mmCIF file of C-alpha atoms in Angstrom:
data_model
loop_
_atom_site.group_PDB
_atom_site.id
_atom_site.type_symbol
_atom_site.label_atom_id
_atom_site.label_comp_id
_atom_site.label_asym_id
_atom_site.label_seq_id
_atom_site.Cartn_x
_atom_site.Cartn_y
_atom_site.Cartn_z
ATOM 1 C CA MET A 125 95.458 79.601 53.266
ATOM 2 C CA THR A 126 96.646 76.374 51.702
ATOM 3 C CA ALA A 127 94.871 74.547 48.895
ATOM 4 C CA GLU A 128 94.982 71.049 47.479
ATOM 5 C CA ASN A 129 96.559 72.752 44.465
ATOM 6 C CA ASN A 130 96.527 76.260 43.133
ATOM 7 C CA LYS A 131 94.635 75.371 39.993
ATOM 8 C CA PRO A 132 91.006 76.505 39.679
ATOM 9 C CA LYS A 133 88.539 73.824 40.732
ATOM 10 C CA SER A 134 84.815 73.512 40.167
ATOM 11 C CA ILE A 135 82.168 71.092 41.443
ATOM 12 C CA ILE A 136 78.792 70.588 39.768
ATOM 13 C CA ALA A 137 76.284 68.861 42.032
ATOM 14 C CA LEU A 138 72.803 67.520 41.374
ATOM 15 C CA GLY A 139 70.397 67.770 44.328
ATOM 16 C CA LEU A 140 67.224 65.709 44.823
ATOM 17 C CA GLU A 141 64.746 66.762 47.520
ATOM 18 C CA GLY A 142 61.536 64.925 48.355
ATOM 19 C CA SER A 143 61.134 64.771 52.120
ATOM 20 C CA ALA A 144 57.514 65.971 52.051
ATOM 21 C CA ASN A 145 55.017 67.064 49.401
ATOM 22 C CA LYS A 146 57.507 69.219 47.469
ATOM 23 C CA LEU A 147 59.687 67.430 44.918
ATOM 24 C CA GLY A 148 62.717 69.463 43.887
ATOM 25 C CA VAL A 149 65.657 68.966 41.546
ATOM 26 C CA GLY A 150 68.480 71.476 41.591
ATOM 27 C CA ILE A 151 71.928 71.834 40.076
ATOM 28 C CA VAL A 152 74.623 74.078 41.520
ATOM 29 C CA LYS A 153 78.165 74.865 40.448
ATOM 30 C CA HIS A 154 80.842 75.775 42.994
ATOM 31 C CA VAL A 155 83.936 77.519 41.688
ATOM 32 C CA TYR A 156 87.207 77.703 43.646
ATOM 33 C CA PRO A 157 89.490 80.060 41.636
ATOM 34 C CA ALA A 158 92.598 79.096 43.628
ATOM 35 C CA GLY A 159 91.711 75.485 44.345
ATOM 36 C CA ILE A 160 89.875 74.033 47.347
ATOM 37 C CA PRO A 161 91.432 75.362 50.581
ATOM 38 C CA THR A 162 92.371 72.743 53.160
ATOM 39 C CA ASP A 163 92.585 74.805 56.344
ATOM 40 C CA THR A 164 89.930 77.519 56.017
ATOM 41 C CA GLU A 165 86.167 77.657 55.634
ATOM 42 C CA LEU A 166 84.890 76.852 52.163
ATOM 43 C CA GLN A 167 83.454 79.924 50.472
ATOM 44 C CA PRO A 168 83.111 79.032 46.793
ATOM 45 C CA GLU A 169 81.493 81.178 44.158
ATOM 46 C CA MET A 170 78.008 79.666 43.851
ATOM 47 C CA ILE A 171 76.372 79.549 40.443
ATOM 48 C CA GLU A 172 72.750 78.408 40.293
ATOM 49 C CA LEU A 173 72.249 76.295 37.188
ATOM 50 C CA ALA A 174 68.759 74.879 37.793
ATOM 51 C CA ASN A 175 66.074 74.860 40.471
ATOM 52 C CA VAL A 176 62.801 73.174 39.497
ATOM 53 C CA ARG A 177 60.010 71.946 41.748
ATOM 54 C CA ASP A 178 56.626 70.249 41.672
ATOM 55 C CA THR A 179 54.132 70.063 44.547
ATOM 56 C CA TYR A 180 51.609 67.404 45.480
ATOM 57 C CA ASN A 181 48.404 69.176 46.545
ATOM 58 C CA PRO A 182 45.492 67.174 47.994
ATOM 59 C CA PRO A 183 41.946 68.629 47.961
ATOM 60 C CA ALA A 184 41.064 71.493 50.314
ATOM 61 C CA GLY A 185 40.475 70.347 53.872
ATOM 62 C CA GLU A 186 42.610 67.238 53.484
ATOM 63 C CA GLY A 187 46.182 66.441 54.456
ATOM 64 C CA PHE A 188 48.576 64.357 52.386
ATOM 65 C CA LEU A 189 49.309 60.690 52.975
ATOM 66 C CA PRO A 190 52.920 59.493 52.624
ATOM 67 C CA ARG A 191 52.001 56.829 50.068
ATOM 68 C CA ASP A 192 50.243 59.392 47.853
ATOM 69 C CA VAL A 193 53.187 61.798 48.077
ATOM 70 C CA ALA A 194 55.617 58.993 47.214
ATOM 71 C CA ALA A 195 53.501 58.055 44.189
ATOM 72 C CA HIS A 196 53.599 61.694 43.052
ATOM 73 C CA HIS A 197 57.386 61.793 43.399
ATOM 74 C CA ARG A 198 57.853 58.552 41.459
ATOM 75 C CA ALA A 199 55.610 59.782 38.648
ATOM 76 C CA THR A 200 57.211 63.228 38.398
ATOM 77 C CA ILE A 201 60.914 62.972 39.163
ATOM 78 C CA ILE A 202 62.220 61.897 35.730
ATOM 79 C CA GLU A 203 60.439 64.800 34.055
ATOM 80 C CA LEU A 204 61.869 67.237 36.620
ATOM 81 C CA LEU A 205 65.339 65.737 36.251
ATOM 82 C CA ASN A 206 65.279 66.211 32.486
ATOM 83 C CA GLN A 207 63.979 69.766 32.914
ATOM 84 C CA ALA A 208 66.782 70.605 35.381
ATOM 85 C CA LEU A 209 69.477 69.284 33.035
ATOM 86 C CA ALA A 210 67.939 71.243 30.169
ATOM 87 C CA ASP A 211 67.778 74.446 32.256
ATOM 88 C CA ALA A 212 71.410 73.972 33.298
ATOM 89 C CA LYS A 213 72.443 73.314 29.698
ATOM 90 C CA ILE A 214 74.613 70.377 30.756
ATOM 91 C CA THR A 215 74.587 66.598 30.428
ATOM 92 C CA HIS A 216 74.990 64.086 33.229
ATOM 93 C CA GLN A 217 78.622 63.563 32.160
ATOM 94 C CA GLU A 218 79.424 67.015 33.533
ATOM 95 C CA LEU A 219 78.101 66.258 37.036
ATOM 96 C CA ASP A 220 80.525 65.490 39.862
ATOM 97 C CA CYS A 221 78.131 64.044 42.434
ATOM 98 C CA ILE A 222 74.502 63.244 43.164
ATOM 99 C CA CYS A 223 73.124 64.636 46.419
ATOM 100 C CA TYR A 224 69.868 63.459 47.977
ATOM 101 C CA THR A 225 67.900 64.110 51.146
ATOM 102 C CA LYS A 226 68.766 61.429 53.681
ATOM 103 C CA GLY A 227 66.351 62.846 56.240
ATOM 104 C CA PRO A 228 64.486 63.996 58.224
ATOM 105 C CA GLY A 229 61.117 63.738 56.559
ATOM 106 C CA MET A 230 58.305 61.385 55.604
ATOM 107 C CA GLY A 231 59.470 57.823 55.096
ATOM 108 C CA ALA A 232 57.810 56.826 51.827
ATOM 109 C CA PRO A 233 58.667 60.028 49.893
ATOM 110 C CA LEU A 234 62.258 59.918 51.163
ATOM 111 C CA GLN A 235 62.585 56.307 50.015
ATOM 112 C CA ALA A 236 61.198 57.090 46.561
ATOM 113 C CA VAL A 237 63.758 59.841 45.947
ATOM 114 C CA ALA A 238 66.678 57.932 47.506
ATOM 115 C CA LEU A 239 65.943 55.034 45.147
ATOM 116 C CA VAL A 240 66.245 57.359 42.167
ATOM 117 C CA ALA A 241 69.493 58.810 43.558
ATOM 118 C CA ARG A 242 71.008 55.346 43.992
ATOM 119 C CA THR A 243 69.933 54.316 40.503
ATOM 120 C CA LEU A 244 71.414 57.420 38.884
ATOM 121 C CA SER A 245 74.620 56.988 40.887
ATOM 122 C CA GLN A 246 75.132 53.505 39.479
ATOM 123 C CA LEU A 247 73.948 54.315 35.961
ATOM 124 C CA TRP A 248 76.149 57.374 35.668
ATOM 125 C CA ASN A 249 79.019 56.117 37.851
ATOM 126 C CA LEU A 250 78.837 59.146 40.150
ATOM 127 C CA PRO A 251 79.348 59.318 43.931
ATOM 128 C CA LEU A 252 76.359 59.765 46.242
ATOM 129 C CA VAL A 253 76.161 62.391 48.976
ATOM 130 C CA GLY A 254 73.456 62.012 51.630
ATOM 131 C CA VAL A 255 72.351 65.415 52.966
ATOM 132 C CA ASN A 256 70.541 66.494 56.119
ATOM 133 C CA HIS A 257 67.451 68.407 55.023
ATOM 134 C CA CYS A 258 67.781 71.027 57.764
ATOM 135 C CA VAL A 259 71.453 71.699 57.004
ATOM 136 C CA GLY A 260 70.457 72.130 53.356
ATOM 137 C CA HIS A 261 68.094 74.949 54.344
ATOM 138 C CA ILE A 262 70.787 76.620 56.455
ATOM 139 C CA GLU A 263 73.533 76.460 53.829
ATOM 140 C CA MET A 264 71.240 77.734 51.085
ATOM 141 C CA GLY A 265 70.129 80.593 53.309
ATOM 142 C CA ARG A 266 73.723 81.521 54.103
ATOM 143 C CA ALA A 267 74.716 81.412 50.436
ATOM 144 C CA ILE A 268 71.801 83.512 49.185
ATOM 145 C CA THR A 269 71.715 86.161 51.930
ATOM 146 C CA GLY A 270 75.394 86.461 52.801
ATOM 147 C CA ALA A 271 74.669 86.101 56.521
ATOM 148 C CA ASP A 272 77.972 85.589 58.340
ATOM 149 C CA ASN A 273 77.356 83.740 61.609
ATOM 150 C CA PRO A 274 73.677 84.198 62.414
ATOM 151 C CA ILE A 275 71.257 82.668 64.845
ATOM 152 C CA VAL A 276 69.140 80.456 62.571
ATOM 153 C CA LEU A 277 65.385 80.181 63.016
ATOM 154 C CA TYR A 278 64.335 77.085 61.099
ATOM 155 C CA VAL A 279 60.553 76.924 60.726
ATOM 156 C CA SER A 280 58.773 74.467 58.443
ATOM 157 C CA GLY A 281 56.042 71.857 58.284
ATOM 158 C CA GLY A 282 58.147 69.296 60.127
ATOM 159 C CA ASN A 283 60.670 71.327 62.126
ATOM 160 C CA THR A 284 60.889 74.276 64.495
ATOM 161 C CA GLN A 285 64.401 74.960 65.795
ATOM 162 C CA VAL A 286 66.594 77.832 66.972
ATOM 163 C CA ILE A 287 70.158 77.031 65.921
ATOM 164 C CA ALA A 288 73.644 78.470 66.378
ATOM 165 C CA TYR A 289 76.904 77.294 64.845
ATOM 166 C CA SER A 290 79.850 76.207 66.992
ATOM 167 C CA GLN A 291 82.808 73.874 66.444
ATOM 168 C CA GLN A 292 81.639 72.340 63.150
ATOM 169 C CA THR A 293 78.139 71.629 64.438
ATOM 170 C CA TYR A 294 74.816 73.421 64.052
ATOM 171 C CA ARG A 295 73.732 73.320 67.684
ATOM 172 C CA ILE A 296 70.072 73.424 68.656
ATOM 173 C CA PHE A 297 69.341 76.034 71.321
ATOM 174 C CA GLY A 298 65.589 75.469 71.374
ATOM 175 C CA GLU A 299 62.898 73.595 69.496
ATOM 176 C CA THR A 300 59.288 72.530 69.536
ATOM 177 C CA LEU A 301 58.334 70.028 72.209
ATOM 178 C CA ASP A 302 55.525 68.539 70.104
ATOM 179 C CA ILE A 303 54.413 69.617 66.615
ATOM 180 C CA ALA A 304 56.177 71.971 64.230
ATOM 181 C CA ILE A 305 54.770 75.422 63.552
ATOM 182 C CA GLY A 306 54.095 74.581 59.905
ATOM 183 C CA ASN A 307 52.188 71.473 60.909
ATOM 184 C CA CYS A 308 50.097 73.591 63.286
ATOM 185 C CA LEU A 309 49.261 76.040 60.508
ATOM 186 C CA ASP A 310 48.493 73.246 58.034
ATOM 187 C CA ARG A 311 46.150 71.492 60.434
ATOM 188 C CA PHE A 312 44.248 74.659 61.253
ATOM 189 C CA ALA A 313 43.939 75.411 57.539
ATOM 190 C CA ARG A 314 42.232 72.028 57.162
ATOM 191 C CA VAL A 315 39.748 72.985 59.888
ATOM 192 C CA LEU A 316 38.889 76.125 57.924
ATOM 193 C CA LYS A 317 38.804 74.143 54.644
ATOM 194 C CA LEU A 318 41.412 76.429 53.085
ATOM 195 C CA PRO A 319 43.004 75.313 49.805
ATOM 196 C CA ASN A 320 46.323 73.482 49.790
ATOM 197 C CA ASP A 321 47.421 75.450 46.723
ATOM 198 C CA PRO A 322 49.949 77.062 46.829
ATOM 199 C CA SER A 323 50.219 76.021 50.497
ATOM 200 C CA PRO A 324 47.958 76.031 53.577
ATOM 201 C CA GLY A 325 50.310 78.350 55.450
ATOM 202 C CA TYR A 326 50.272 80.889 52.629
ATOM 203 C CA ASN A 327 46.473 80.942 52.629
ATOM 204 C CA ILE A 328 46.372 81.407 56.401
ATOM 205 C CA GLU A 329 48.756 84.345 55.947
ATOM 206 C CA GLN A 330 46.361 85.968 53.457
ATOM 207 C CA TYR A 331 43.414 85.513 55.844
ATOM 208 C CA ALA A 332 45.482 86.944 58.702
ATOM 209 C CA LYS A 333 46.181 90.116 56.716
ATOM 210 C CA ARG A 334 42.429 90.808 56.766
ATOM 211 C CA GLY A 335 42.095 90.133 60.493
ATOM 212 C CA SER A 336 42.060 92.933 63.075
ATOM 213 C CA LYS A 337 40.640 91.541 66.332
ATOM 214 C CA TYR A 338 43.221 89.798 68.504
ATOM 215 C CA ILE A 339 41.926 86.760 70.385
ATOM 216 C CA GLU A 340 43.945 85.655 73.395
ATOM 217 C CA LEU A 341 45.362 82.168 72.839
ATOM 218 C CA PRO A 342 47.630 79.879 74.911
ATOM 219 C CA TYR A 343 51.235 81.105 74.870
ATOM 220 C CA THR A 344 53.620 78.277 75.704
ATOM 221 C CA VAL A 345 57.331 78.978 75.993
ATOM 222 C CA LYS A 346 59.327 76.692 78.268
ATOM 223 C CA GLY A 347 62.869 77.974 78.589
ATOM 224 C CA MET A 348 64.221 77.860 75.048
ATOM 225 C CA ASP A 349 61.519 75.492 73.802
ATOM 226 C CA VAL A 350 58.000 76.062 72.514
ATOM 227 C CA SER A 351 54.810 74.020 72.305
ATOM 228 C CA PHE A 352 52.105 74.370 69.658
ATOM 229 C CA SER A 353 49.746 71.453 70.310
ATOM 230 C CA GLY A 354 47.803 73.296 73.022
ATOM 231 C CA ILE A 355 47.237 76.422 70.972
ATOM 232 C CA LEU A 356 46.066 74.258 68.058
ATOM 233 C CA SER A 357 43.533 72.357 70.181
ATOM 234 C CA PHE A 358 42.261 75.620 71.674
ATOM 235 C CA ILE A 359 41.807 77.466 68.389
ATOM 236 C CA GLU A 360 40.237 74.418 66.710
ATOM 237 C CA GLN A 361 37.567 74.440 69.388
ATOM 238 C CA LEU A 362 36.932 78.148 68.864
ATOM 239 C CA ALA A 363 36.561 77.634 65.113
ATOM 240 C CA LYS A 364 34.152 74.727 65.576
ATOM 241 C CA THR A 365 32.025 75.935 68.497
ATOM 242 C CA LYS A 366 32.160 79.751 68.346
ATOM 243 C CA ALA A 367 32.174 80.469 64.638
ATOM 244 C CA ASP A 368 29.461 83.081 65.197
ATOM 245 C CA GLN A 369 31.764 85.068 67.506
ATOM 246 C CA TYR A 370 35.109 84.841 65.718
ATOM 247 C CA THR A 371 35.774 85.253 62.010
ATOM 248 C CA PRO A 372 38.284 83.001 60.225
ATOM 249 C CA GLU A 373 40.357 86.095 59.471
ATOM 250 C CA ASP A 374 40.614 87.060 63.154
ATOM 251 C CA LEU A 375 41.437 83.481 64.132
ATOM 252 C CA CYS A 376 44.248 83.304 61.579
ATOM 253 C CA TYR A 377 45.534 86.725 62.637
ATOM 254 C CA SER A 378 45.566 85.746 66.322
ATOM 255 C CA LEU A 379 47.191 82.386 65.648
ATOM 256 C CA GLN A 380 50.019 83.963 63.677
ATOM 257 C CA GLU A 381 50.611 86.796 66.154
ATOM 258 C CA THR A 382 50.784 84.425 69.123
ATOM 259 C CA MET A 383 53.006 81.769 67.602
ATOM 260 C CA PHE A 384 55.346 84.248 65.959
ATOM 261 C CA ALA A 385 55.749 86.126 69.244
ATOM 262 C CA MET A 386 56.844 82.866 70.847
ATOM 263 C CA LEU A 387 59.468 82.381 68.135
ATOM 264 C CA VAL A 388 60.725 85.946 68.462
ATOM 265 C CA GLU A 389 61.160 85.469 72.224
ATOM 266 C CA ILE A 390 63.342 82.376 72.020
ATOM 267 C CA THR A 391 65.309 83.710 69.046
ATOM 268 C CA GLU A 392 66.119 86.921 70.898
ATOM 269 C CA ARG A 393 67.251 84.930 73.922
ATOM 270 C CA ALA A 394 69.608 82.897 71.730
ATOM 271 C CA MET A 395 71.002 86.087 70.166
ATOM 272 C CA ALA A 396 71.713 87.482 73.609
ATOM 273 C CA HIS A 397 73.409 84.264 74.708
ATOM 274 C CA ILE A 398 75.985 84.156 71.901
ATOM 275 C CA GLY A 399 76.185 87.885 71.248
ATOM 276 C CA SER A 400 74.941 87.667 67.668
ATOM 277 C CA THR A 401 73.360 90.566 65.781
ATOM 278 C CA GLU A 402 72.105 88.447 62.851
ATOM 279 C CA VAL A 403 69.056 86.254 62.419
ATOM 280 C CA LEU A 404 68.618 83.973 59.421
ATOM 281 C CA VAL A 405 65.067 82.683 58.898
ATOM 282 C CA VAL A 406 64.848 79.514 56.811
ATOM 283 C CA GLY A 407 62.208 76.895 56.024
ATOM 284 C CA GLY A 408 58.808 77.166 54.383
ATOM 285 C CA VAL A 409 57.202 79.221 57.158
ATOM 286 C CA GLY A 410 60.115 81.650 56.816
ATOM 287 C CA CYS A 411 58.387 83.025 53.694
ATOM 288 C CA ASN A 412 55.714 84.563 55.925
ATOM 289 C CA VAL A 413 56.037 88.340 55.659
ATOM 290 C CA ARG A 414 54.537 88.955 59.105
ATOM 291 C CA LEU A 415 57.087 86.653 60.753
ATOM 292 C CA GLN A 416 59.873 88.519 58.966
ATOM 293 C CA GLU A 417 58.414 91.848 60.131
ATOM 294 C CA MET A 418 58.188 90.785 63.781
ATOM 295 C CA MET A 419 61.666 89.278 63.737
ATOM 296 C CA GLY A 420 62.971 92.397 61.997
ATOM 297 C CA GLN A 421 61.528 94.697 64.647
ATOM 298 C CA MET A 422 63.215 92.684 67.388
ATOM 299 C CA ALA A 423 66.517 92.730 65.511
ATOM 300 C CA ILE A 424 66.366 96.510 64.986
ATOM 301 C CA GLU A 425 65.918 96.998 68.734
ATOM 302 C CA ARG A 426 69.120 94.959 69.226
ATOM 303 C CA ASN A 427 70.966 96.876 66.464
ATOM 304 C CA GLY A 428 70.828 93.711 64.389
ATOM 305 C CA LYS A 429 69.532 92.498 61.062
ATOM 306 C CA VAL A 430 67.252 89.775 59.728
ATOM 307 C CA PHE A 431 68.113 87.726 56.654
ATOM 308 C CA ALA A 432 65.471 85.753 54.754
ATOM 309 C CA THR A 433 64.964 84.260 51.311
ATOM 310 C CA ASP A 434 62.009 84.228 48.949
ATOM 311 C CA MET A 435 59.823 81.277 47.981
ATOM 312 C CA ARG A 436 62.387 79.921 45.506
ATOM 313 C CA TYR A 437 64.669 78.960 48.386
ATOM 314 C CA CYS A 438 62.756 78.946 51.679
ATOM 315 C CA ILE A 439 60.277 76.324 50.445
ATOM 316 C CA ASP A 440 61.804 72.846 50.057
ATOM 317 C CA ASN A 441 63.898 72.708 46.891
ATOM 318 C CA GLY A 442 66.557 70.621 45.207
ATOM 319 C CA ILE A 443 69.260 73.262 44.938
ATOM 320 C CA MET A 444 69.610 73.526 48.729
ATOM 321 C CA ILE A 445 70.446 69.810 48.804
ATOM 322 C CA ALA A 446 72.964 70.328 45.993
ATOM 323 C CA GLN A 447 74.451 73.297 47.879
ATOM 324 C CA ALA A 448 75.051 71.453 51.166
ATOM 325 C CA GLY A 449 76.072 68.276 49.348
ATOM 326 C CA ALA A 450 78.634 70.068 47.179
ATOM 327 C CA LEU A 451 80.263 71.593 50.273
ATOM 328 C CA ALA A 452 80.497 68.184 51.957
ATOM 329 C CA PHE A 453 81.771 66.591 48.738
ATOM 330 C CA ALA A 454 84.535 69.212 48.498
ATOM 331 C CA ARG A 455 85.760 67.956 51.872
ATOM 332 C CA GLY A 456 85.824 64.374 50.598
ATOM 333 C CA PHE A 457 82.507 63.183 52.022
ATOM 334 C CA THR A 458 80.530 60.592 50.045
ATOM 335 C CA THR A 459 77.839 58.069 50.915
ATOM 336 C CA PRO A 460 78.490 54.457 49.844
ATOM 337 C CA VAL A 461 75.509 52.806 48.159
ATOM 338 C CA HIS A 462 75.174 50.302 51.022
ATOM 339 C CA ASP A 463 74.835 53.254 53.421
ATOM 340 C CA SER A 464 72.390 55.226 51.275
ATOM 341 C CA TRP A 465 69.402 54.505 53.491
ATOM 342 C CA ILE A 466 67.029 57.211 54.671
ATOM 343 C CA THR A 467 65.900 58.148 58.143
ATOM 344 C CA GLN A 468 62.802 60.028 59.263
ATOM 345 C CA ARG A 469 64.697 61.314 62.297
ATOM 346 C CA PHE A 470 67.995 63.002 61.481
ATOM 347 C CA ARG A 471 68.771 65.855 63.829
ATOM 348 C CA THR A 472 70.528 68.997 62.674
ATOM 349 C CA ASP A 473 73.175 68.613 65.379
ATOM 350 C CA GLN A 474 74.125 65.113 64.196
ATOM 351 C CA VAL A 475 75.930 66.495 61.136
ATOM 352 C CA HIS A 476 79.679 67.137 61.109
ATOM 353 C CA VAL A 477 79.916 70.475 59.317
ATOM 354 C CA GLU A 478 83.455 69.882 58.082
ATOM 355 C CA TRP A 479 83.345 72.671 55.492
ATOM 356 C CA ARG A 480 83.231 75.346 58.211
ATOM 357 C CA THR A 481 85.934 76.210 60.755
#
């Protein structure tokens, strides 16, 4: 291993996340005791300094509009920023870079947070690092769980992907053909008028725990891809027209069991293809205990193991953006201010993962 120099090196990164209704600010410190290596994978000691978050929650039965989420982020971000710096017990002079979510996500919230990142970059004379939201989830999951080279199941409100790493790219083996699994859960929660606090998916999970009668629903797996729009339309009709026959608890139970089985199938196929024995579940839906149980059972049968994080890290947060951004920054990557735009469509496999070999 060679390093830029043999002197200890540390990087302190600020991360700003606001791609949907969660606004997060995180600060992470990476320590390289023997300097930053130039020819091996970066594996710094990660020290979490701050991880604060605030959520925009509309009334029960309603979704959130991008303009309302953006207004929430604008009104809240300075308070969160000050809280993160206080929790970290540092000042902005000690930061090395400012990382922000470049995409994917909702346009207006992304713009609101990117504007703050650009402003802080110029006020504090610090480099910007634009981060792919999905890669942020993956790198945080790897850092927290210690997973080596897993198949990644990324499940959230806006994304559903099965991912494997190869040649400095997180390659997508399979994904949703229409809506994300989290979006499906959120929309069905609105049909049932479930609260948005702490999240619609969490409340569906609690209802599902009380369900016992399985209702057959459409099961749509096409090769390595899945589709959730049909199952959503079908179960919405059941909830609206046959409420006297099916309880909300049984509907939630059946919806979870069916969709999670679809995810287990394509994840297992990806594991078999690359010969992996590890699964890393990331994203907001990855908090679901039943999904972890089903994935764990499959992994046990393959002599494998499932890695997952708790709600501090699987739900959108700022420290995951700081984590991925700090790794990219250590390899010399920065985002010029004139290139600090955002994009609602930024695929996981578009990122050059230069910090891995």
